[in-house]
Amino acid sequence: MVLALFSPLSAVARMSAARNSAFQSKRFLAQAVSATPKIIDQAKPSSYKVVVVGGGSAGLSVASTLAETLGNKSVAVVEPSDVHYYQPLWTFVGSGLKTLDESKMAMSEVMPEKAQWIKDSVASFDPTKNTVVLANGESISYDYLVVAAGIQVNWGKIKNLPETLGKNGVTSNYSAQSVEKTHEFIKAFKGGNALFTMPSTPIKCAGAPQKIMYLAEEQWRKAGIRDQTKINYFTDLTEIRPDSKEAVFNVLAGDAKGTTVTLPYDFLHVTPPMGAPDFIKASPLSNADGWVDVNKETLRHNKFNNVYALGDCSSLPTSKTAAAITAQSAVLKNNLLGDILGDSKEVAKYDGYTSCPLVTGSDKLILAEFSGYTGQPQETFPFDQSKERFSTYFLTKEIIPDIYWKAMLKGKWDGPAKYRKLFGAA
């Protein structure tokens, strides 16, 4: 029977060298959550040069540059949320190393000032008429469309998960409503069966389900209960039975493929199945799998020339991470502005760059950088990034969040490619 991907910690070597802990944390606190939001112009037009769907990292990194270049109210951002989260920080939140407040800001504070914020969600697209239909029934038209709607988290596809989440040891780092419960349940755990799950679907930040497992194991080891704890990492959770504290998994390979196995749990961290947003799946923009169908190099739609997409909702065959978006946004902005301004810019091409900072403990990390297209490393620094290091841990925990809030969302961070060249790694 093939069920578990691997035994915890077997894939990661432990470092024994002393760490330099003299760094002082330079935290960028998201103070603006409680700040007075800017006034949104209610007399919004119904037509824009560019409509950007999504106010996440992908949408804002593109919209900021476009709005600054094209001028006031030329760019509209369709986004229903009041709060913007830097979700890569949730691994640290779930392990008690950061607070949830440090991962969020008011959407009004990160929305580009020269863009029109349309605080609604999208119901449908009609690319033959260059229109987007909003959930409130209104239509807006565009000359160019950028789809950056993220990925849909399908909590309901695991039986009993929605009503069980955040209770009796069941948690997930993939929700703002439950990520703090992860730390609470890790601290309260006294030994027994700890299960960590990974779905068989694409997910955002595919390393995150492992990261919280390593951090939990470290805490239980320090608490002196590791010998009383059995840790397993399983794929394709299909049902939770809260009354008996059992988890049911599909068996995906081997002689028992197609059957299920039921396991007891005392702690259960769930990574829910994910997929393309329903409104994209049902649209003419999607491919057979439901993702926005774009050229993997230029990020232009394969059928509609005035449509682009990037990030988790796109068909780009690479890992769905914020790091990937930095490189994608640079390519998209170059090519889209070339279309709009009619200049002779060389067409930029995305090479599949992505990164997964694999946190393996509370002071160490493996900084994996690679191309999702080729599987080959694309490391930035002139040292072996496959080794656990405190320096890359500090970079990920303290410095990159600063870069995210102060540069990436403002369209001023296109990833580490230029530094890779500077260090001679390219």
CSV table of C-alpha atoms in Angstrom, one decimal:
chain,number,residue,atom,x,y,z
A,1,MET,CA,0.0,0.0,0.0
A,2,VAL,CA,1.4,3.4,-0.9
A,3,LEU,CA,-0.1,6.2,1.2
A,4,ALA,CA,2.5,8.2,3.0
A,5,LEU,CA,4.9,10.2,0.8
A,6,PHE,CA,7.8,9.9,3.2
A,7,SER,CA,8.7,9.6,6.9
A,8,PRO,CA,9.1,13.1,8.5
A,9,LEU,CA,12.5,14.6,8.5
A,10,SER,CA,14.1,11.8,6.5
A,11,ALA,CA,14.7,14.1,3.6
A,12,VAL,CA,16.4,16.9,5.5
A,13,ALA,CA,19.8,16.7,7.0
A,14,ARG,CA,20.3,18.4,10.4
A,15,MET,CA,22.9,21.1,10.9
A,16,SER,CA,25.2,21.0,13.9
A,17,ALA,CA,27.1,24.3,13.3
A,18,ALA,CA,26.5,27.1,15.7
A,19,ARG,CA,24.2,29.9,14.5
A,20,ASN,CA,24.8,33.6,14.7
A,21,SER,CA,21.9,34.9,16.7
A,22,ALA,CA,23.1,38.4,17.0
A,23,PHE,CA,20.8,39.8,14.3
A,24,GLN,CA,18.2,42.2,15.5
A,25,SER,CA,14.8,41.7,14.0
A,26,LYS,CA,13.8,44.5,11.7
A,27,ARG,CA,10.1,43.9,11.6
A,28,PHE,CA,7.7,45.8,9.3
A,29,LEU,CA,4.6,45.8,11.4
A,30,ALA,CA,1.3,46.0,9.4
A,31,GLN,CA,0.1,49.0,11.4
A,32,ALA,CA,-2.1,50.2,8.7
A,33,VAL,CA,-4.8,47.6,9.4
A,34,SER,CA,-6.4,50.0,11.9
A,35,ALA,CA,-5.6,53.1,9.9
A,36,THR,CA,-8.3,55.3,8.3
A,37,PRO,CA,-8.8,53.9,4.7
A,38,LYS,CA,-8.5,56.2,1.7
A,39,ILE,CA,-11.8,57.3,0.2
A,40,ILE,CA,-12.8,55.2,-2.8
A,41,ASP,CA,-14.3,57.2,-5.7
A,42,GLN,CA,-17.9,56.0,-5.9
A,43,ALA,CA,-18.5,57.7,-9.3
A,44,LYS,CA,-16.4,55.1,-11.0
A,45,PRO,CA,-16.4,54.8,-14.8
A,46,SER,CA,-17.6,51.7,-16.6
A,47,SER,CA,-14.7,51.4,-19.0
A,48,TYR,CA,-10.9,51.2,-18.4
A,49,LYS,CA,-7.7,50.8,-20.3
A,50,VAL,CA,-6.8,47.8,-18.1
A,51,VAL,CA,-8.9,45.8,-15.7
A,52,VAL,CA,-7.0,43.7,-13.2
A,53,VAL,CA,-9.0,40.9,-11.6
A,54,GLY,CA,-7.6,40.2,-8.1
A,55,GLY,CA,-6.0,42.3,-5.4
A,56,GLY,CA,-3.5,39.7,-4.2
A,57,SER,CA,0.2,39.7,-4.7
A,58,ALA,CA,0.0,39.1,-8.4
A,59,GLY,CA,-2.7,41.7,-9.1
A,60,LEU,CA,-1.3,44.5,-7.1
A,61,SER,CA,2.3,44.0,-8.3
A,62,VAL,CA,1.0,44.5,-11.8
A,63,ALA,CA,-1.6,47.1,-11.1
A,64,SER,CA,0.8,49.4,-9.3
A,65,THR,CA,3.1,49.8,-12.2
A,66,LEU,CA,0.3,50.0,-14.8
A,67,ALA,CA,-1.5,52.7,-12.8
A,68,GLU,CA,1.6,54.7,-12.3
A,69,THR,CA,2.5,54.5,-16.0
A,70,LEU,CA,-1.0,55.0,-17.5
A,71,GLY,CA,-2.4,57.6,-15.1
A,72,ASN,CA,-5.4,58.1,-12.8
A,73,LYS,CA,-8.3,55.8,-13.3
A,74,SER,CA,-6.9,54.1,-16.4
A,75,VAL,CA,-6.6,50.9,-14.4
A,76,ALA,CA,-9.3,49.2,-12.3
A,77,VAL,CA,-8.7,46.5,-9.7
A,78,VAL,CA,-11.6,44.2,-8.9
A,79,GLU,CA,-11.2,42.8,-5.4
A,80,PRO,CA,-13.9,42.2,-2.8
A,81,SER,CA,-11.7,41.8,0.3
A,82,ASP,CA,-11.1,44.4,3.1
A,83,VAL,CA,-7.8,42.9,4.2
A,84,HIS,CA,-4.7,41.9,2.3
A,85,TYR,CA,-2.6,39.0,3.7
A,86,TYR,CA,1.0,38.1,3.1
A,87,GLN,CA,0.3,34.4,3.3
A,88,PRO,CA,3.9,33.0,3.1
A,89,LEU,CA,4.2,34.3,6.7
A,90,TRP,CA,1.5,31.9,7.9
A,91,THR,CA,4.1,29.1,8.4
A,92,PHE,CA,5.7,31.3,11.0
A,93,VAL,CA,2.3,32.3,12.5
A,94,GLY,CA,1.2,28.7,12.8
A,95,SER,CA,4.4,27.9,14.7
A,96,GLY,CA,4.2,30.9,17.0
A,97,LEU,CA,7.2,32.7,15.4
A,98,LYS,CA,5.1,35.6,14.0
A,99,THR,CA,1.7,37.1,14.8
A,100,LEU,CA,-1.2,37.1,12.4
A,101,ASP,CA,-1.2,40.9,12.6
A,102,GLU,CA,2.2,41.0,11.0
A,103,SER,CA,0.8,39.2,8.0
A,104,LYS,CA,-2.0,41.7,7.1
A,105,MET,CA,-2.8,45.2,6.1
A,106,ALA,CA,-6.0,47.0,5.1
A,107,MET,CA,-6.7,46.5,1.4
A,108,SER,CA,-7.2,50.3,1.1
A,109,GLU,CA,-3.6,50.8,2.2
A,110,VAL,CA,-2.0,48.6,-0.4
A,111,MET,CA,-4.3,49.5,-3.3
A,112,PRO,CA,-2.5,51.7,-5.8
A,113,GLU,CA,-3.5,55.3,-5.4
A,114,LYS,CA,-4.0,55.9,-9.1
A,115,ALA,CA,-6.0,52.8,-9.6
A,116,GLN,CA,-9.8,52.5,-9.3
A,117,TRP,CA,-10.7,49.9,-6.7
A,118,ILE,CA,-13.9,48.1,-7.6
A,119,LYS,CA,-14.8,46.4,-4.3
A,120,ASP,CA,-16.7,43.4,-5.7
A,121,SER,CA,-16.1,40.0,-7.1
A,122,VAL,CA,-16.3,38.7,-10.7
A,123,ALA,CA,-19.2,36.6,-11.8
A,124,SER,CA,-18.2,36.0,-15.4
A,125,PHE,CA,-16.1,37.1,-18.4
A,126,ASP,CA,-17.1,37.9,-22.0
A,127,PRO,CA,-13.8,38.3,-23.8
A,128,THR,CA,-15.5,38.6,-27.2
A,129,LYS,CA,-17.1,41.8,-25.9
A,130,ASN,CA,-14.2,42.8,-23.7
A,131,THR,CA,-16.4,42.9,-20.6
A,132,VAL,CA,-16.3,41.6,-17.1
A,133,VAL,CA,-19.6,41.0,-15.2
A,134,LEU,CA,-19.5,41.7,-11.5
A,135,ALA,CA,-21.3,39.8,-8.8
A,136,ASN,CA,-23.7,42.8,-8.4
A,137,GLY,CA,-24.8,42.5,-12.0
A,138,GLU,CA,-22.9,45.5,-13.3
A,139,SER,CA,-20.6,45.2,-16.3
A,140,ILE,CA,-17.3,46.9,-16.9
A,141,SER,CA,-15.4,47.0,-20.2
A,142,TYR,CA,-11.7,47.0,-20.8
A,143,ASP,CA,-9.1,47.4,-23.6
A,144,TYR,CA,-6.9,44.9,-21.8
A,145,LEU,CA,-7.6,42.4,-19.1
A,146,VAL,CA,-5.2,40.9,-16.5
A,147,VAL,CA,-6.5,37.9,-14.6
A,148,ALA,CA,-4.8,37.4,-11.2
A,149,ALA,CA,-7.5,35.9,-9.2
A,150,GLY,CA,-5.5,33.4,-7.2
A,151,ILE,CA,-6.4,29.8,-6.4
A,152,GLN,CA,-9.7,28.5,-4.9
A,153,VAL,CA,-9.4,26.6,-1.6
A,154,ASN,CA,-12.0,23.9,-1.6
A,155,TRP,CA,-12.6,23.2,2.1
A,156,GLY,CA,-15.9,21.5,1.4
A,157,LYS,CA,-14.3,18.7,-0.6
A,158,ILE,CA,-13.2,17.0,2.6
A,159,LYS,CA,-16.2,15.7,4.5
A,160,ASN,CA,-16.8,17.4,7.8
A,161,LEU,CA,-13.7,19.7,7.5
A,162,PRO,CA,-15.6,23.1,7.4
A,163,GLU,CA,-17.4,22.5,10.7
A,164,THR,CA,-14.4,20.7,12.3
A,165,LEU,CA,-11.7,23.2,11.5
A,166,GLY,CA,-10.2,25.0,14.5
A,167,LYS,CA,-11.7,22.5,17.0
A,168,ASN,CA,-10.3,19.5,18.9
A,169,GLY,CA,-6.9,19.4,17.3
A,170,VAL,CA,-7.9,20.0,13.7
A,171,THR,CA,-6.3,23.0,12.1
A,172,SER,CA,-4.8,24.4,8.9
A,173,ASN,CA,-2.2,27.1,8.1
A,174,TYR,CA,-4.2,27.9,4.9
A,175,SER,CA,-6.8,30.0,6.6
A,176,ALA,CA,-6.6,33.3,8.5
A,177,GLN,CA,-9.4,31.9,10.7
A,178,SER,CA,-7.4,28.8,11.8
A,179,VAL,CA,-3.7,29.5,11.5
A,180,GLU,CA,-3.4,30.8,15.1
A,181,LYS,CA,-5.1,27.6,16.2
A,182,THR,CA,-2.2,25.6,14.7
A,183,HIS,CA,0.1,27.1,17.3
A,184,GLU,CA,-2.4,26.7,20.1
A,185,PHE,CA,-2.9,23.0,19.2
A,186,ILE,CA,0.8,22.3,18.9
A,187,LYS,CA,1.5,23.7,22.3
A,188,ALA,CA,-1.5,21.8,23.8
A,189,PHE,CA,-0.4,18.5,22.3
A,190,LYS,CA,0.7,15.9,24.9
A,191,GLY,CA,1.7,13.1,22.6
A,192,GLY,CA,-0.2,10.6,20.4
A,193,ASN,CA,-0.8,10.5,16.6
A,194,ALA,CA,0.0,13.7,14.7
A,195,LEU,CA,-1.1,13.7,11.0
A,196,PHE,CA,-0.1,16.2,8.3
A,197,THR,CA,-1.9,16.1,5.0
A,198,MET,CA,-1.2,16.9,1.4
A,199,PRO,CA,-4.0,16.8,-1.3
A,200,SER,CA,-3.6,15.3,-4.7
A,201,THR,CA,-4.5,18.6,-6.3
A,202,PRO,CA,-2.3,21.6,-7.2
A,203,ILE,CA,-1.9,23.9,-4.2
A,204,LYS,CA,-0.3,27.2,-3.5
A,205,CYS,CA,3.1,27.0,-1.8
A,206,ALA,CA,3.5,23.2,-2.0
A,207,GLY,CA,6.3,23.2,0.6
A,208,ALA,CA,4.1,24.7,3.3
A,209,PRO,CA,2.5,21.3,4.5
A,210,GLN,CA,6.0,20.0,5.2
A,211,LYS,CA,7.3,23.2,6.9
A,212,ILE,CA,4.7,23.2,9.7
A,213,MET,CA,5.4,19.5,10.2
A,214,TYR,CA,9.1,20.2,10.8
A,215,LEU,CA,8.4,23.1,13.1
A,216,ALA,CA,5.9,21.1,15.1
A,217,GLU,CA,8.3,18.2,15.5
A,218,GLU,CA,10.9,20.5,16.7
A,219,GLN,CA,8.6,21.9,19.4
A,220,TRP,CA,7.5,18.5,20.5
A,221,ARG,CA,11.1,17.4,20.7
A,222,LYS,CA,12.0,20.4,22.9
A,223,ALA,CA,9.0,19.7,25.1
A,224,GLY,CA,10.2,16.2,25.8
A,225,ILE,CA,7.3,14.4,24.2
A,226,ARG,CA,8.8,13.2,20.9
A,227,ASP,CA,9.1,9.6,22.1
A,228,GLN,CA,5.4,9.6,22.8
A,229,THR,CA,4.5,11.1,19.4
A,230,LYS,CA,4.0,9.4,16.1
A,231,ILE,CA,4.2,11.8,13.1
A,232,ASN,CA,3.0,10.9,9.6
A,233,TYR,CA,2.5,12.8,6.4
A,234,PHE,CA,-0.3,11.5,4.2
A,235,THR,CA,-1.9,12.3,0.9
A,236,ASP,CA,-5.5,12.8,-0.1
A,237,LEU,CA,-7.6,13.3,3.0
A,238,THR,CA,-11.2,12.6,2.1
A,239,GLU,CA,-13.1,12.7,5.4
A,240,ILE,CA,-12.7,13.7,9.1
A,241,ARG,CA,-14.7,11.8,11.7
A,242,PRO,CA,-14.6,14.3,14.7
A,243,ASP,CA,-16.5,12.2,17.2
A,244,SER,CA,-14.1,9.3,16.9
A,245,LYS,CA,-11.1,11.6,16.0
A,246,GLU,CA,-10.4,9.6,12.8
A,247,ALA,CA,-9.1,10.7,9.4
A,248,VAL,CA,-10.0,8.8,6.2
A,249,PHE,CA,-7.5,8.9,3.3
A,250,ASN,CA,-7.8,7.6,-0.3
A,251,VAL,CA,-5.1,5.1,-1.3
A,252,LEU,CA,-3.5,6.4,-4.5
A,253,ALA,CA,-1.1,3.7,-5.5
A,254,GLY,CA,-0.2,0.0,-5.0
A,255,ASP,CA,-2.4,-3.0,-4.7
A,256,ALA,CA,-4.9,-1.2,-2.5
A,257,LYS,CA,-5.4,1.7,-4.9
A,258,GLY,CA,-9.0,2.9,-5.0
A,259,THR,CA,-9.7,1.9,-1.4
A,260,THR,CA,-9.5,4.0,1.8
A,261,VAL,CA,-7.6,3.8,5.0
A,262,THR,CA,-8.8,5.2,8.4
A,263,LEU,CA,-6.3,6.5,11.0
A,264,PRO,CA,-6.7,7.9,14.5
A,265,TYR,CA,-5.4,11.4,15.2
A,266,ASP,CA,-4.8,13.6,18.2
A,267,PHE,CA,-3.4,16.5,16.1
A,268,LEU,CA,-4.4,17.0,12.4
A,269,HIS,CA,-3.0,19.7,10.2
A,270,VAL,CA,-5.0,19.8,6.9
A,271,THR,CA,-3.9,21.1,3.6
A,272,PRO,CA,-7.2,21.4,1.7
A,273,PRO,CA,-7.6,20.5,-1.9
A,274,MET,CA,-7.4,23.5,-4.3
A,275,GLY,CA,-8.2,24.3,-7.9
A,276,ALA,CA,-9.1,27.0,-10.4
A,277,PRO,CA,-11.8,29.5,-9.3
A,278,ASP,CA,-15.2,28.4,-10.4
A,279,PHE,CA,-15.9,31.7,-12.3
A,280,ILE,CA,-12.7,31.1,-14.4
A,281,LYS,CA,-13.5,27.4,-15.0
A,282,ALA,CA,-16.9,28.4,-16.4
A,283,SER,CA,-15.4,31.1,-18.7
A,284,PRO,CA,-14.0,31.1,-22.2
A,285,LEU,CA,-10.7,32.0,-20.7
A,286,SER,CA,-10.0,28.6,-19.2
A,287,ASN,CA,-8.2,25.5,-20.5
A,288,ALA,CA,-9.4,22.0,-20.0
A,289,ASP,CA,-8.2,22.0,-16.4
A,290,GLY,CA,-9.9,25.3,-15.5
A,291,TRP,CA,-6.9,27.6,-15.4
A,292,VAL,CA,-6.5,30.8,-17.5
A,293,ASP,CA,-5.0,29.5,-20.7
A,294,VAL,CA,-1.9,31.5,-21.4
A,295,ASN,CA,1.4,31.1,-23.2
A,296,LYS,CA,3.9,29.9,-20.7
A,297,GLU,CA,6.6,32.4,-21.9
A,298,THR,CA,4.8,35.6,-22.7
A,299,LEU,CA,1.8,35.2,-20.3
A,300,ARG,CA,-0.6,36.3,-23.1
A,301,HIS,CA,-3.8,34.3,-23.5
A,302,ASN,CA,-3.6,31.7,-26.2
A,303,LYS,CA,-6.9,32.8,-27.8
A,304,PHE,CA,-7.6,36.4,-26.8
A,305,ASN,CA,-4.6,38.7,-27.5
A,306,ASN,CA,-5.7,41.4,-25.1
A,307,VAL,CA,-5.9,39.1,-22.1
A,308,TYR,CA,-3.0,38.2,-19.8
A,309,ALA,CA,-2.8,36.2,-16.6
A,310,LEU,CA,-0.3,35.4,-13.9
A,311,GLY,CA,0.0,33.7,-10.5
A,312,ASP,CA,-2.0,30.9,-9.1
A,313,CYS,CA,-5.0,31.1,-11.5
A,314,SER,CA,-2.9,30.8,-14.6
A,315,SER,CA,-2.0,27.7,-16.6
A,316,LEU,CA,1.8,28.3,-16.1
A,317,PRO,CA,3.3,24.9,-15.4
A,318,THR,CA,5.4,25.9,-12.4
A,319,SER,CA,5.0,26.0,-8.6
A,320,LYS,CA,2.4,28.4,-7.4
A,321,THR,CA,4.4,30.7,-5.1
A,322,ALA,CA,4.8,34.4,-4.4
A,323,ALA,CA,8.4,34.1,-5.6
A,324,ALA,CA,7.2,32.9,-9.0
A,325,ILE,CA,4.9,35.9,-9.2
A,326,THR,CA,7.8,38.4,-8.9
A,327,ALA,CA,9.3,37.1,-12.1
A,328,GLN,CA,6.0,36.6,-13.9
A,329,SER,CA,4.9,40.2,-13.1
A,330,ALA,CA,8.0,41.6,-14.7
A,331,VAL,CA,7.4,39.7,-17.9
A,332,LEU,CA,3.7,40.6,-18.0
A,333,LYS,CA,4.2,44.3,-17.4
A,334,ASN,CA,6.9,44.5,-20.1
A,335,ASN,CA,4.7,42.7,-22.7
A,336,LEU,CA,1.4,44.4,-21.8
A,337,LEU,CA,2.9,47.9,-21.8
A,338,GLY,CA,4.5,47.1,-25.1
A,339,ASP,CA,1.1,46.4,-26.5
A,340,ILE,CA,-0.5,49.5,-24.9
A,341,LEU,CA,2.2,52.0,-25.7
A,342,GLY,CA,3.0,50.6,-29.1
A,343,ASP,CA,6.7,50.7,-28.5
A,344,SER,CA,9.4,48.3,-29.8
A,345,LYS,CA,10.2,46.6,-26.5
A,346,GLU,CA,11.6,43.2,-26.9
A,347,VAL,CA,9.1,40.6,-25.9
A,348,ALA,CA,10.0,39.3,-22.4
A,349,LYS,CA,9.9,35.5,-21.7
A,350,TYR,CA,9.2,33.8,-18.4
A,351,ASP,CA,11.5,30.9,-17.7
A,352,GLY,CA,9.5,29.2,-14.9
A,353,TYR,CA,11.4,30.7,-12.0
A,354,THR,CA,10.0,29.9,-8.6
A,355,SER,CA,11.2,29.4,-5.1
A,356,CYS,CA,10.2,27.5,-1.9
A,357,PRO,CA,12.0,28.5,1.2
A,358,LEU,CA,11.8,25.2,3.1
A,359,VAL,CA,11.7,26.0,6.8
A,360,THR,CA,13.2,23.0,8.7
A,361,GLY,CA,13.4,24.5,12.2
A,362,SER,CA,13.1,27.7,14.2
A,363,ASP,CA,16.5,28.9,13.1
A,364,LYS,CA,17.2,27.2,9.8
A,365,LEU,CA,16.0,26.9,6.2
A,366,ILE,CA,16.8,25.5,2.8
A,367,LEU,CA,16.3,28.2,0.2
A,368,ALA,CA,15.2,26.2,-2.9
A,369,GLU,CA,15.1,28.2,-6.1
A,370,PHE,CA,14.5,26.5,-9.4
A,371,SER,CA,12.7,26.6,-12.7
A,372,GLY,CA,9.4,24.8,-12.7
A,373,TYR,CA,9.8,24.3,-16.4
A,374,THR,CA,13.1,22.5,-16.4
A,375,GLY,CA,13.4,21.4,-12.8
A,376,GLN,CA,16.9,22.9,-12.7
A,377,PRO,CA,18.2,25.1,-9.8
A,378,GLN,CA,18.2,28.8,-10.3
A,379,GLU,CA,20.0,29.8,-7.1
A,380,THR,CA,20.7,33.5,-6.4
A,381,PHE,CA,23.5,33.4,-3.9
A,382,PRO,CA,27.2,32.2,-4.3
A,383,PHE,CA,26.9,29.4,-1.8
A,384,ASP,CA,25.2,26.0,-1.6
A,385,GLN,CA,21.5,26.9,-1.0
A,386,SER,CA,20.6,23.2,-0.5
A,387,LYS,CA,22.1,23.4,3.0
A,388,GLU,CA,20.2,24.5,6.0
A,389,ARG,CA,21.3,28.0,7.0
A,390,PHE,CA,20.4,30.6,9.6
A,391,SER,CA,21.1,33.4,7.1
A,392,THR,CA,18.4,32.3,4.6
A,393,TYR,CA,16.0,31.7,7.5
A,394,PHE,CA,16.5,35.3,8.6
A,395,LEU,CA,16.1,36.5,5.0
A,396,THR,CA,12.8,34.7,4.7
A,397,LYS,CA,11.4,35.6,8.1
A,398,GLU,CA,12.5,39.2,8.5
A,399,ILE,CA,13.7,40.7,5.2
A,400,ILE,CA,11.5,39.3,2.5
A,401,PRO,CA,8.3,40.4,4.2
A,402,ASP,CA,9.7,44.0,4.1
A,403,ILE,CA,10.4,43.6,0.4
A,404,TYR,CA,6.9,42.3,-0.1
A,405,TRP,CA,5.1,45.3,1.5
A,406,LYS,CA,7.5,48.1,0.5
A,407,ALA,CA,8.5,47.0,-3.0
A,408,MET,CA,6.7,44.0,-4.5
A,409,LEU,CA,3.1,45.3,-4.0
A,410,LYS,CA,4.2,48.7,-5.3
A,411,GLY,CA,5.5,47.1,-8.5
A,412,LYS,CA,9.1,47.7,-7.7
A,413,TRP,CA,10.4,44.2,-7.1
A,414,ASP,CA,10.8,41.9,-10.1
A,415,GLY,CA,12.5,39.1,-8.2
A,416,PRO,CA,16.2,38.2,-7.7
A,417,ALA,CA,17.3,37.7,-11.3
A,418,LYS,CA,19.5,40.8,-11.4
A,419,TYR,CA,21.2,39.8,-8.2
A,420,ARG,CA,21.7,36.3,-9.6
A,421,LYS,CA,23.7,38.0,-12.4
A,422,LEU,CA,25.5,40.2,-10.0
A,423,PHE,CA,26.7,37.2,-8.0
A,424,GLY,CA,27.6,35.3,-11.1
A,425,ALA,CA,25.0,32.6,-10.5
A,426,ALA,CA,23.0,33.2,-13.7
